Coordinates of C-alpha atoms in Angstrom, one line a residue:
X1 CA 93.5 121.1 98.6
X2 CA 95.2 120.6 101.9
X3 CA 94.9 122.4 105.0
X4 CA 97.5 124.5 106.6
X5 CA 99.8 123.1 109.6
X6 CA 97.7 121.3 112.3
X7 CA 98.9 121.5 116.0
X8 CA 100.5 118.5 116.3
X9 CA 98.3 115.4 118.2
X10 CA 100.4 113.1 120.2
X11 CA 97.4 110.6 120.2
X12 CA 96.3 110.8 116.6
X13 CA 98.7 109.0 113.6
X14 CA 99.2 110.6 110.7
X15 CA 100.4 108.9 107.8
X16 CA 101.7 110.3 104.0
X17 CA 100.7 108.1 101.3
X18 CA 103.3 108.8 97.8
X19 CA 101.2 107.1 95.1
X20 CA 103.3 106.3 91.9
X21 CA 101.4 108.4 88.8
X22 CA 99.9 105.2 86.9
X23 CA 96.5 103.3 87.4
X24 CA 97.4 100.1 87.9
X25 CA 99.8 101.4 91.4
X26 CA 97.7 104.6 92.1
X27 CA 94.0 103.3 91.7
X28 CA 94.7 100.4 94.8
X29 CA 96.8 103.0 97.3
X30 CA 94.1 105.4 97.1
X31 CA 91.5 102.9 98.3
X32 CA 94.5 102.1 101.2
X33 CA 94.5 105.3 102.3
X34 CA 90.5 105.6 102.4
X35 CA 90.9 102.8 104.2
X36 CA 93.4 103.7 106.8
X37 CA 91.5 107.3 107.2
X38 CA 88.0 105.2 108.3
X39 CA 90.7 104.0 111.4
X40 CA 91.0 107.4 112.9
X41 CA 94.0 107.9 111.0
X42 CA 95.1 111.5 109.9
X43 CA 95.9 110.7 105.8
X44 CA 97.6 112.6 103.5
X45 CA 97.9 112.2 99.6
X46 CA 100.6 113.5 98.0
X47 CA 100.1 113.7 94.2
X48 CA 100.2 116.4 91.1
X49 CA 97.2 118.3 89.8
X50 CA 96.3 116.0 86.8
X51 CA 96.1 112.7 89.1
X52 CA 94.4 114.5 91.6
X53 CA 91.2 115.4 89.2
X54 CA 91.4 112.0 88.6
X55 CA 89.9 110.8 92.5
X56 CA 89.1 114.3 93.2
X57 CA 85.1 113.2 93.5
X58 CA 85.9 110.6 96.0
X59 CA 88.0 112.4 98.8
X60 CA 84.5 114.9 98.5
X61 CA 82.3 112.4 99.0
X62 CA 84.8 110.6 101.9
X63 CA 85.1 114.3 103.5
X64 CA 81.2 114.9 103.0
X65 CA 81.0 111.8 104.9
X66 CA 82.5 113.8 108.3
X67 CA 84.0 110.6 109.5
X68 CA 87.6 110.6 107.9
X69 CA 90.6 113.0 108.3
X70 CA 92.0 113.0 105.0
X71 CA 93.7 115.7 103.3
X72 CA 95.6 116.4 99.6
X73 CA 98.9 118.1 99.2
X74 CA 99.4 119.0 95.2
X75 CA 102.9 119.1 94.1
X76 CA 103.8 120.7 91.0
X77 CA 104.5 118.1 87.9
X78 CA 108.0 119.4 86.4
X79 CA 106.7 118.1 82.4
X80 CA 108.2 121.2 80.8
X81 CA 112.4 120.8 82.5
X82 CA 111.8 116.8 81.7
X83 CA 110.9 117.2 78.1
X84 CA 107.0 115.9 78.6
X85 CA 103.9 117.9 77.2
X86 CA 101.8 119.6 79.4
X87 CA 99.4 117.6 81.7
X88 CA 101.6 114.9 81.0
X89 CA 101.0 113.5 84.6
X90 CA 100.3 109.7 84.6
X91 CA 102.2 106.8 82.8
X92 CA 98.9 106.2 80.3
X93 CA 98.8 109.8 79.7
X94 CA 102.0 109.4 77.5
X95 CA 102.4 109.9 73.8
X96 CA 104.9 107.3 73.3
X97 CA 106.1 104.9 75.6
X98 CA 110.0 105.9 74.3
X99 CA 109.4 109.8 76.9
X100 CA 109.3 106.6 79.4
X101 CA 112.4 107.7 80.7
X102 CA 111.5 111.7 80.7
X103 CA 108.5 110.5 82.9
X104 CA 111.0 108.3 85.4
X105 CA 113.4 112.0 85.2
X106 CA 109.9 114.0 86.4
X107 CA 109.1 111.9 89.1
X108 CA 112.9 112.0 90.8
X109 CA 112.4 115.9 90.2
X110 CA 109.4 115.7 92.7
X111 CA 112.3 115.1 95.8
X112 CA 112.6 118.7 96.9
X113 CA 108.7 119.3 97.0
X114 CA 108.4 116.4 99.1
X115 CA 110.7 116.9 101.6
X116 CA 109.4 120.1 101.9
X117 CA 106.5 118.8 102.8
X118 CA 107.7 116.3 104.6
X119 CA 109.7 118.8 106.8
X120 CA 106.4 121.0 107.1
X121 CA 104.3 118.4 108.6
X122 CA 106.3 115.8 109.8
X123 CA 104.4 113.1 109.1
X124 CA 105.0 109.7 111.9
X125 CA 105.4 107.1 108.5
X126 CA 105.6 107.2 105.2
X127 CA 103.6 104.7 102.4
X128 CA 105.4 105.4 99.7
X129 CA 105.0 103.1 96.2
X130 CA 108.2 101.5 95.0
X131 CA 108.7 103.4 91.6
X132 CA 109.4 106.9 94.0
X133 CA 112.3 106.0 95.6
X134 CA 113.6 109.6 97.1
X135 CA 110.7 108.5 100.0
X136 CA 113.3 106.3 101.6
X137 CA 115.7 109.1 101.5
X138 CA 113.4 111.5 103.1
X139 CA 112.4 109.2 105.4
X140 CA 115.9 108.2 106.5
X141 CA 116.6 112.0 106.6
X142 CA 113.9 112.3 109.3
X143 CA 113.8 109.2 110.8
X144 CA 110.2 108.2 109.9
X145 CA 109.6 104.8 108.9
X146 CA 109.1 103.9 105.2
X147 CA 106.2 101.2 104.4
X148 CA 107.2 100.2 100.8
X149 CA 103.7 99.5 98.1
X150 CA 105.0 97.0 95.3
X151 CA 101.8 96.8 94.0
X152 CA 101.8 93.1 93.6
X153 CA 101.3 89.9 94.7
X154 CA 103.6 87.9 97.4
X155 CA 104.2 85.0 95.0
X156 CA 105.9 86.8 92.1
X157 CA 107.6 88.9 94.5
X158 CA 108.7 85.7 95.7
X159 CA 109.8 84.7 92.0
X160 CA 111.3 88.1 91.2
X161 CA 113.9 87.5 94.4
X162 CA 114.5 84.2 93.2
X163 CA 115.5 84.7 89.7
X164 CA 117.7 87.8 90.5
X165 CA 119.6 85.5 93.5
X166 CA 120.2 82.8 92.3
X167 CA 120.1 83.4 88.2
X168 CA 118.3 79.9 86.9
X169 CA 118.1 81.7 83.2
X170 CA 122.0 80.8 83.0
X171 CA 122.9 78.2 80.9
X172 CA 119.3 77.6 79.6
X173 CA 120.0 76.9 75.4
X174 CA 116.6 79.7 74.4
X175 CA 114.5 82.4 75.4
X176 CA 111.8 79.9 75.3
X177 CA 112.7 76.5 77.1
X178 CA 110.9 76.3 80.4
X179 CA 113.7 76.6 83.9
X180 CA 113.1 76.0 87.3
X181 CA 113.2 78.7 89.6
X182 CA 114.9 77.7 92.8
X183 CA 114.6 78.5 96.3
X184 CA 110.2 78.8 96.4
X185 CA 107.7 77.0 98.3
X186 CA 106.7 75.2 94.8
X187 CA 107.9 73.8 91.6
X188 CA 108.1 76.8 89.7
X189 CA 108.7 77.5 86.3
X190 CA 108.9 80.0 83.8
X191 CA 110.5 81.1 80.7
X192 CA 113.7 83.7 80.0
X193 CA 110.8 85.5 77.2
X194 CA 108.5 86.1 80.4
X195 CA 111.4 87.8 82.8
X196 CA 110.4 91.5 83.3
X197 CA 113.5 93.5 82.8
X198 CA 113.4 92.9 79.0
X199 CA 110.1 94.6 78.1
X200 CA 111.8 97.7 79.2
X201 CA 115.6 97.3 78.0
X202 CA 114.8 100.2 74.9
X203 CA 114.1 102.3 77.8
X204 CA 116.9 103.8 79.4
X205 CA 115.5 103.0 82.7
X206 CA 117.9 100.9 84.8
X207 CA 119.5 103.8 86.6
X208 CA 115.9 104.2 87.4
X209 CA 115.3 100.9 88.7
X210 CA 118.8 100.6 90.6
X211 CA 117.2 102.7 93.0
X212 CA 114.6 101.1 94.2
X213 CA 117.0 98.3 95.4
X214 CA 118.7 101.3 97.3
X215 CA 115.2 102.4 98.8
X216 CA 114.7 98.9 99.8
X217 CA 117.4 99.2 102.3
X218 CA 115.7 102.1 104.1
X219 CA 112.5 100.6 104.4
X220 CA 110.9 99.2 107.7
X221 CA 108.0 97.0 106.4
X222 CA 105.9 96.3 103.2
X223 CA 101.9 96.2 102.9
X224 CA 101.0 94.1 100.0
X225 CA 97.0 94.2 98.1
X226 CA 96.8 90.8 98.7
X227 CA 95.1 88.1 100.9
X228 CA 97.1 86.0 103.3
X229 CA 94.4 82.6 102.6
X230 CA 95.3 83.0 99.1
X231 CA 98.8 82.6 99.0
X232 CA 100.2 81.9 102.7
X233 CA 103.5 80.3 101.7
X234 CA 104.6 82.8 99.6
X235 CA 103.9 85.6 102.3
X236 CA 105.6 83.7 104.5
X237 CA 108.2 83.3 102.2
X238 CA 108.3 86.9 101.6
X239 CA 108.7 87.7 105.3
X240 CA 111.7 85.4 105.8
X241 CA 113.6 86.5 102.6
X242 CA 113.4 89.9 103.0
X243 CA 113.8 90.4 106.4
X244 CA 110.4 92.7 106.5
X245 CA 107.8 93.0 108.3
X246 CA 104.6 92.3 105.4
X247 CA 100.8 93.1 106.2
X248 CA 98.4 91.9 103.7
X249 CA 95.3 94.2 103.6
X250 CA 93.6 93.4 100.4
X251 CA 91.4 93.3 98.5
X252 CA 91.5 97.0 98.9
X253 CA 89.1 97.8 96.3
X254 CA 86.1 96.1 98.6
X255 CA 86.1 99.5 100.3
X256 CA 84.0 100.5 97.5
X257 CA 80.6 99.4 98.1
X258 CA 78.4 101.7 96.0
X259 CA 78.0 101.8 92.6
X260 CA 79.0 105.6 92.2
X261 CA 82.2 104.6 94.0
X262 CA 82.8 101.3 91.9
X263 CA 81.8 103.0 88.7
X264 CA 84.2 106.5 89.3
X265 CA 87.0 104.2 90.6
X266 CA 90.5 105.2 88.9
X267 CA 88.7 107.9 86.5
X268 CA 85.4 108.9 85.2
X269 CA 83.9 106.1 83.3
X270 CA 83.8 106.3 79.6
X271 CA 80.0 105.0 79.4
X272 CA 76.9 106.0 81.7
X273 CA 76.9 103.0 84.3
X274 CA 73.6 102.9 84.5
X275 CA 73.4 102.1 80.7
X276 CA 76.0 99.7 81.3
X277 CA 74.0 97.9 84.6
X278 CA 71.1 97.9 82.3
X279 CA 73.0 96.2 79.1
X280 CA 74.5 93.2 81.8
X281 CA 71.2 92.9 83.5
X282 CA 69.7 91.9 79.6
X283 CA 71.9 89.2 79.8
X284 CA 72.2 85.9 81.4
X285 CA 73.9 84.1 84.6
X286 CA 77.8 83.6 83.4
X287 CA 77.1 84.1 79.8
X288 CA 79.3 87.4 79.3
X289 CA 82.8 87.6 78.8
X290 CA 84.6 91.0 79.7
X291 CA 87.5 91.6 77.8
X292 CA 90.3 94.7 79.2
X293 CA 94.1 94.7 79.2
X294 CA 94.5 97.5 81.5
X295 CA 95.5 101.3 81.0
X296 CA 98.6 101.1 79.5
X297 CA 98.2 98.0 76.9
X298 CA 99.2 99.5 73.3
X299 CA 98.4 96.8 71.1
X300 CA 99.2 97.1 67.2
X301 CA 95.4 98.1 65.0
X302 CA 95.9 94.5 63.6
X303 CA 95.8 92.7 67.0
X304 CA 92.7 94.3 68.0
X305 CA 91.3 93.5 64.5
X306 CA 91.8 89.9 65.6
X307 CA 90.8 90.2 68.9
X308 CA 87.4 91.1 67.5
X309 CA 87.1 89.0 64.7
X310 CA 88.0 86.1 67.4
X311 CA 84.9 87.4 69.9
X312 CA 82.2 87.8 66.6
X313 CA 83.1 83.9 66.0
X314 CA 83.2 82.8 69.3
X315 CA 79.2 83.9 69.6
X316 CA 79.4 84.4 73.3
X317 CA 77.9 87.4 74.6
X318 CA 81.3 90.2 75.8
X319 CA 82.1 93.8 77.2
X320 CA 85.1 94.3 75.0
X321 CA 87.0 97.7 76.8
X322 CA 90.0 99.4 74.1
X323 CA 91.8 101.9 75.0
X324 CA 91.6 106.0 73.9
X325 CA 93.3 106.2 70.9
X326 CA 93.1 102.8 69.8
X327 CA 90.6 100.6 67.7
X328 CA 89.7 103.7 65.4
X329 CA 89.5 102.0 62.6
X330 CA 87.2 100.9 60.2
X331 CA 87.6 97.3 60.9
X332 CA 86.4 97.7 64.5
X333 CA 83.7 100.2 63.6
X334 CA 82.3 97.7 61.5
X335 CA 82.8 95.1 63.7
X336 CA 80.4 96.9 66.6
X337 CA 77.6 97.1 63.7
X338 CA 77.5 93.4 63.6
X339 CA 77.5 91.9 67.5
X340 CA 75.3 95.3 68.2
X341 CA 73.0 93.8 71.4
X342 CA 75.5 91.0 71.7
X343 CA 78.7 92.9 72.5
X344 CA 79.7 96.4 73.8
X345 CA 82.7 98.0 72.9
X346 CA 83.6 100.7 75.8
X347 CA 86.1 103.3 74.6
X348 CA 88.9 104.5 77.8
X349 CA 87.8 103.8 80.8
X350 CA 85.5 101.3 82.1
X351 CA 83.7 101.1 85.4
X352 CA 85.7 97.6 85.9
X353 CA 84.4 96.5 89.8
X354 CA 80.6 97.4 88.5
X355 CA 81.3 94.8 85.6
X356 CA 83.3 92.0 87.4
X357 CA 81.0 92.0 90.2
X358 CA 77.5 91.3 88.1
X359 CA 76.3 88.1 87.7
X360 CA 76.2 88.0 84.2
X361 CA 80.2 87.9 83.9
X362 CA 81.5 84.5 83.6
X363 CA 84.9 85.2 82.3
X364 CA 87.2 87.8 82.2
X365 CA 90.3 88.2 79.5
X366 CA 93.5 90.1 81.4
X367 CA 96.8 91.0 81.2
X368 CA 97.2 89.9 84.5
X369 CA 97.7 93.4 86.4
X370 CA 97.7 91.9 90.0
X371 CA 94.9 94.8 90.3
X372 CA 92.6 93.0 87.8
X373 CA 93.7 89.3 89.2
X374 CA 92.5 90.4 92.9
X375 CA 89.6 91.9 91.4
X376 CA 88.5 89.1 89.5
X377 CA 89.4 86.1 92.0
X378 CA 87.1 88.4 94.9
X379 CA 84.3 88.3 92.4
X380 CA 84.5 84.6 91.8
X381 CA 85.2 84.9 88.0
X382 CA 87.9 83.0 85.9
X383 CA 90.2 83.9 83.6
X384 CA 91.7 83.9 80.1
X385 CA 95.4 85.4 80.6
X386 CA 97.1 87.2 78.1
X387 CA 100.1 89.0 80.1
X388 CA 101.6 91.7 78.0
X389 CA 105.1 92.7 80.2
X390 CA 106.1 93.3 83.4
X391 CA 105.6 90.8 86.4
X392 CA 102.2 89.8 84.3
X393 CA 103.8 86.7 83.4
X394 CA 104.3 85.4 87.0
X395 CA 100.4 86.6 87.9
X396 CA 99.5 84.5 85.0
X397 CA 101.3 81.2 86.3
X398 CA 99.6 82.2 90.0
X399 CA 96.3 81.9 88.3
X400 CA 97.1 79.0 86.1
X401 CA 99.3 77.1 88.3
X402 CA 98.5 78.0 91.7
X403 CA 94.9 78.8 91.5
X404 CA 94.0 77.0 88.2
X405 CA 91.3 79.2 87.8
X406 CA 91.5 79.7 84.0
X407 CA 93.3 79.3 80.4
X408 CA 95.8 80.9 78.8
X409 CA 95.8 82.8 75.1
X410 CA 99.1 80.7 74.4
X411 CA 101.8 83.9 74.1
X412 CA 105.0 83.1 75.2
X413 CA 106.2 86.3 75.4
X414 CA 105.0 89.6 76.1
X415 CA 105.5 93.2 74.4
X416 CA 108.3 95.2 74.7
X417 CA 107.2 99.2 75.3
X418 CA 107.8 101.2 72.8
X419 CA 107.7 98.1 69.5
X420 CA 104.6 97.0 70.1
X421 CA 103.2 98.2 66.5
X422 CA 106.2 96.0 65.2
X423 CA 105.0 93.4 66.9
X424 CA 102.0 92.8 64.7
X425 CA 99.4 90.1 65.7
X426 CA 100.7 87.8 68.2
X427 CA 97.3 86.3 68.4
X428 CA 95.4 84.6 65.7
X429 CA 91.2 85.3 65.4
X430 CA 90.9 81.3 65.4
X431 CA 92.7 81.0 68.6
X432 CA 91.4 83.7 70.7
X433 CA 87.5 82.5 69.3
X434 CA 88.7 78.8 70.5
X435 CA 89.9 80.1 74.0
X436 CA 86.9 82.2 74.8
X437 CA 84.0 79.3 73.5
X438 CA 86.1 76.8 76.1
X439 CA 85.5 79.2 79.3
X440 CA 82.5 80.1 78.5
X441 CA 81.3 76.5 77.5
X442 CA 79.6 74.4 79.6
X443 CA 82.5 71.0 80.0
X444 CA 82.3 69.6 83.4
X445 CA 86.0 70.8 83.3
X446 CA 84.7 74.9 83.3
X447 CA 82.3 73.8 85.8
X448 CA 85.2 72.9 88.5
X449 CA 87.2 75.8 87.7
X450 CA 84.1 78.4 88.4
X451 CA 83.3 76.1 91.8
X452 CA 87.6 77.1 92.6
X453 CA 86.7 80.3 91.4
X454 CA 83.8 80.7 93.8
X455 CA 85.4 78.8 96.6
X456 CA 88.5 81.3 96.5
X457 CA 86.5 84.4 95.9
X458 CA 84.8 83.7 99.9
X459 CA 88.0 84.3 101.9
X460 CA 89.1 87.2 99.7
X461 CA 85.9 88.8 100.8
X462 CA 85.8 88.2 104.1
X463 CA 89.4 89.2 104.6
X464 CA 88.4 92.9 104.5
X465 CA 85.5 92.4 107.0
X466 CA 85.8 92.8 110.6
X467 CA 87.7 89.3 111.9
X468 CA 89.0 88.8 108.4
X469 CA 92.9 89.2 108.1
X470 CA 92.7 91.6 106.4
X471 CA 90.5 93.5 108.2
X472 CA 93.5 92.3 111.5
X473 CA 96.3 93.3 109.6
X474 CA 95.5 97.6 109.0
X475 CA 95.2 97.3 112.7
X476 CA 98.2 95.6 113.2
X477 CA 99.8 98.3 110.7
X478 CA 98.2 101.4 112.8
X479 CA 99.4 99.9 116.2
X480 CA 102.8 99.4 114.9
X481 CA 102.9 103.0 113.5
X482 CA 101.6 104.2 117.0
X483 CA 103.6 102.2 119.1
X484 CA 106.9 103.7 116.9
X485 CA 105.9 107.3 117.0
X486 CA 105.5 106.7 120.9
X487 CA 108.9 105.3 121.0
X488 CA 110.1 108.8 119.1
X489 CA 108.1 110.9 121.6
X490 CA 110.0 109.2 124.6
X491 CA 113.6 110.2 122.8
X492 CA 112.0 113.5 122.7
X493 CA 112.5 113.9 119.1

C-alpha cells in the first residue's frame, strides 16, 4: 500500500500512472511505470484491490530491489452501486460482456477518489490510459499535464483519425467491399466489417466513448508502446495530425529480463514455467506454433472444437492457450489425449514473453492485441492473424501489409461482444490446419518472411537499450515533465 504524504522534492518528479482495469492496457503501463521508476522518478499506481493482487509480486520484488521509488494508492472498486458482482475489477473478470456498460459506469465512479488523491499529493503529470477519461478533468482542474496511453500502435491510430475525418465508408455498396482510407502515408485499405465501433454497438457505450474525444482536448502529449524504426511515417504522421507531442518507448515489456518476471507478467501463470521451459526445450528450432487470442476472446465451444481439430491435422507441434471457462468440453478433453507430447493445452493464463521468446516458437496465432504484435515482432516470430474486434483489424493489415510478416485465417469480420456464441464457427478445421502447415512449412516463401521477422525484431530490441530511441525518448519524456514542473515552481504555484 502507499505511503503517507512525502515532503515535497523540488528536484525529484513524481508522476501518477491511471491504468485502465483490463490486460491488454494495464499489463504494458505497469511495465511503463517500472520503467520510469528505474529513472529516479517518484511513480505512483493508482489501481483497485483486485488488479493490484494481480502485479502485487512485482512492485515487491522492484521495491526489494532498493533502487526505485514506486508506490501503490488502492481505490475502492464501486461493483455493488454499478450493478457488478463482487471482485468484479478487470474487463476479463466479467460474466457477460452485456454488464460492459456497468463496468464503463464503475470506472467514471472512480473520479472523486482520484481527485482526492490527486489533491493529496499533487502529482507534477499525470499518465493516464484513454478509457479513464475524468484524468483530463482532474488534470485540467490542477493544471498538471495529462500524457494520454492509447494502448496502440501509431499506424492504426493513424487509420482510426482518418476514417472518422474524412468518412471513406460512405457510399461503399457492402460491409465487405474493400475502400481506401484517405489522407495516410500509404495506400490503405480496409473493409466497413473491420471498423471498430460496430463490435460494441449492443453495448450502450458511446456516451462512454464521447468522452475520451473530450479528454483528448486536455491532454499535452501521448506516449505510445511502440518503436519509432518500425513505423516512422505513421508517428510522424501522428504528431502532425494531432497536434501532440508523441514519445515512443516500447517495447515496454523488454524490462522484463528474468524468467520469474516474464512468467508472472499480467497474472500468475496457469502452468509451472519451469514445466513449460522444459516441454519447449523437448522440441525443435521453429517447429512450435503458440496459439492465444488474448484475455478477453470469448469464442463459441464449436470454434474452439475447430480450432483443435484444425492443429491435430495440421501435425505441427503447438502451445494452444484457452481461456478460464472455456474449452470444457468433452471434444477438447479428448482432443488433449491425442496430441499428448505433441501439443499443450494451457488453461487461463500463460506466461506469454517466456513462450514467444524460446527458440522453439516459430509461429504465433493472435488476435492482433498491439500487446501480442509488439511482443512477437521483438522476438522475431511471424504470425497467423485472426483479429476478433476492436482496432485488431488495422494491427492485422500492419502485419500483413506493412510488415508482411505472416498470413491471415481469412475472417472478414470480427465478433461483436456479447453474440459471440451466435456466431458459431467462423473458421473451418480444414482452413485453420491449411494456414498453420504453410507457416510452419519450410517454402522459400516462409523462409523470407522469418529473415523480415528476424531483421525487424533487431531495432525493436535495441530501441529499449541505452542509445536506442526508445531508451532517448523516456528521457526526453522525464526532462519534459521536469522542465514543466520548473516552469510551475517559477509562477509559484
Amino acid at each position: 500500500m502507499a505511503e503517507k504524504t512525502a515532503p515535497h522534492n523540488q528536484q525529484q518528479l513524481h508522476v501518477f500512472f491511471f491504468p485502465f482495469m483490463s490486460p491488454g492496457h494495464q499489463i504494458p503501463m505497469l511495465d511503463m511505470a517500472r520503467l520510469v521508476a528505474t529513472r529516479g522518478v517518484k511513480t505512483t499506481i493508482v489501481t483497485t484491490p483486485c488488479n493490484f493482487s494481480r502485479f502485487q509480486s512485482f512492485i515487491d520484488r522492484d521495491r526489494q530491489s532498493g533502487n526505485v521509488d514506486i508506490n501503490v494508492h488502492i481505490l475502492k472498486f464501486p461493483s455493488d452501486t454499478a450493478g457488478l458482482p463482487q471482485n468484479c475489477e478487470n474487463l476479463d473478470s466479467l460474466p457477460s460482456r452485456l454488464l460492459s456498460n456497468s463496468f464503463s459506469r464503475a470506472v467514471m465512479m472512480l473520479q472523486p477518489q482520484g481527485d482526492d488523491l490527486v489533491c493529496q499529493y499533487r502529482p507534477d503529470a499525470i499518465i493516464s490510459d484513454l478509457n479513464i477519461p475524468w484524468t483530463a478533468q482532474i488534470a485540467k482542474k490542477y493544471d498538471i499535464p495529462r500524457i494520454v496511453f492509447h494502448g496502440t500502435c501509431c499506424f492504426s491510430l493513424c487509420v482510426t483519425d482518418s476514417v472518422s475525418k474524412y468518412k471513406p465508408y460512405e457510399g461503399v455498396s457492402n460491409d465487405w467491399m474493400p475502400f481506401l482510407v484517405p489522407g495516410l502515408p500509404d495506400r490503405v485499405h480496409i473493409t466497413t466489417s473491420e471498423m471498430p465501433g460496430r463490435f460494441f454497438r449492443n453495448l450502450g457505450l458511446q456516451e462512454f466513448f464521447i468522452q475520451f474525444v473530450e479528454a483528448e482536448r486536455n491532454t499535452y502529449g501521448v506516449v505510445a508502446n511502440s518503436v519509432y524504426e518500425i513505423e516512422p511515417e505513421y508517428v510522424e504522421h501522428y504528431k502532425k495530425i494531432s497536434g501532440k507531442k508523441i514519445w515512443t518507448v516500447g517495447p515496454v515489456s523488454l524490462c522484463n529480463e528474468k524468467d520469474v518476471d516474464m512468467a508472472e507478467r499480467g497474472n500468475k501463470a496457469s502452468i509451472d514455467k519451469d514445466h513449460c521451459l522444459a516441454w519447449l526445450d523437448s522440441k525443435e528450432p521453429n517447429s512450435v506454433i503458440y496459439i492465444s487470442f488474448g484475455s478477453l476472446c470469448a469464442f463459441a465451444e464449436s470454434q474452439l472444437v475447430e480450432i483443435g481439430l484444425g492443429l491435430e491435422a495440421s501435425n505441427c507441434s503447438f502451445i494452444w492457450v484457452i481461456k478460464d471457462g472455456f474449452g470444457d468440453g468433452l471434444a477438447i478433453q479428448d482432443l488433449e489425449e491425442r496430441v499428448k507430447g505433441r501439443g499443450l493445452v494451457i488453461r487461463g493464463w500463460a506466461p506469454q514473453l517466456l513462450i514467444l521468446n524460446h527458440l522453439a516458437v516459430g509461429g504465433f496465432m493472435t488476435h492482433c492485441g498491439w500487446n501480442s504484435v509488439l511482443e512477437a515482432l521483438s522476438s522475431g516470430v511471424p504470425m497467423i492473424t485472426w483479429p476478433l474486434f476492436g482496432e485488431q483489424f488495422y494491427n492485422a493489415n500492419f502485419v500483413l501489409k506493412q510488415l508482411k510478416i505472416g498470413f491471415g485465417i481469412g475472417v472478414d469480420t470480427g465478433l461483436k461482444w456479447g453474440e459471440e456464441e451466435q456466431a458459431g464457427a467462423l473458421v473451418k478445421r480444414s482452413r485453420v490446419a491449411a494456414v498453420v502447415s504453410r507457416l510452419m512449412g519450410g517454402s522459400e516463401s516462409v523462409k523470407e518472411m522469418r529473415e523480415r521477422a528476424n531483421r525487424i525484431s533487431k531495432p525493436a530490441r535495441s530501441a529499449m537499450s541505452e542509445g536506442g530511441s526508445s531508451h532517448g525518448n523516456f528521457d526526453l519524456l522525464i526532462e519534459d515533465l521536469l522542465a514543466l514542473k520548473q516552469e510551475r515552481l517559477a509562477k509559484g504555484e
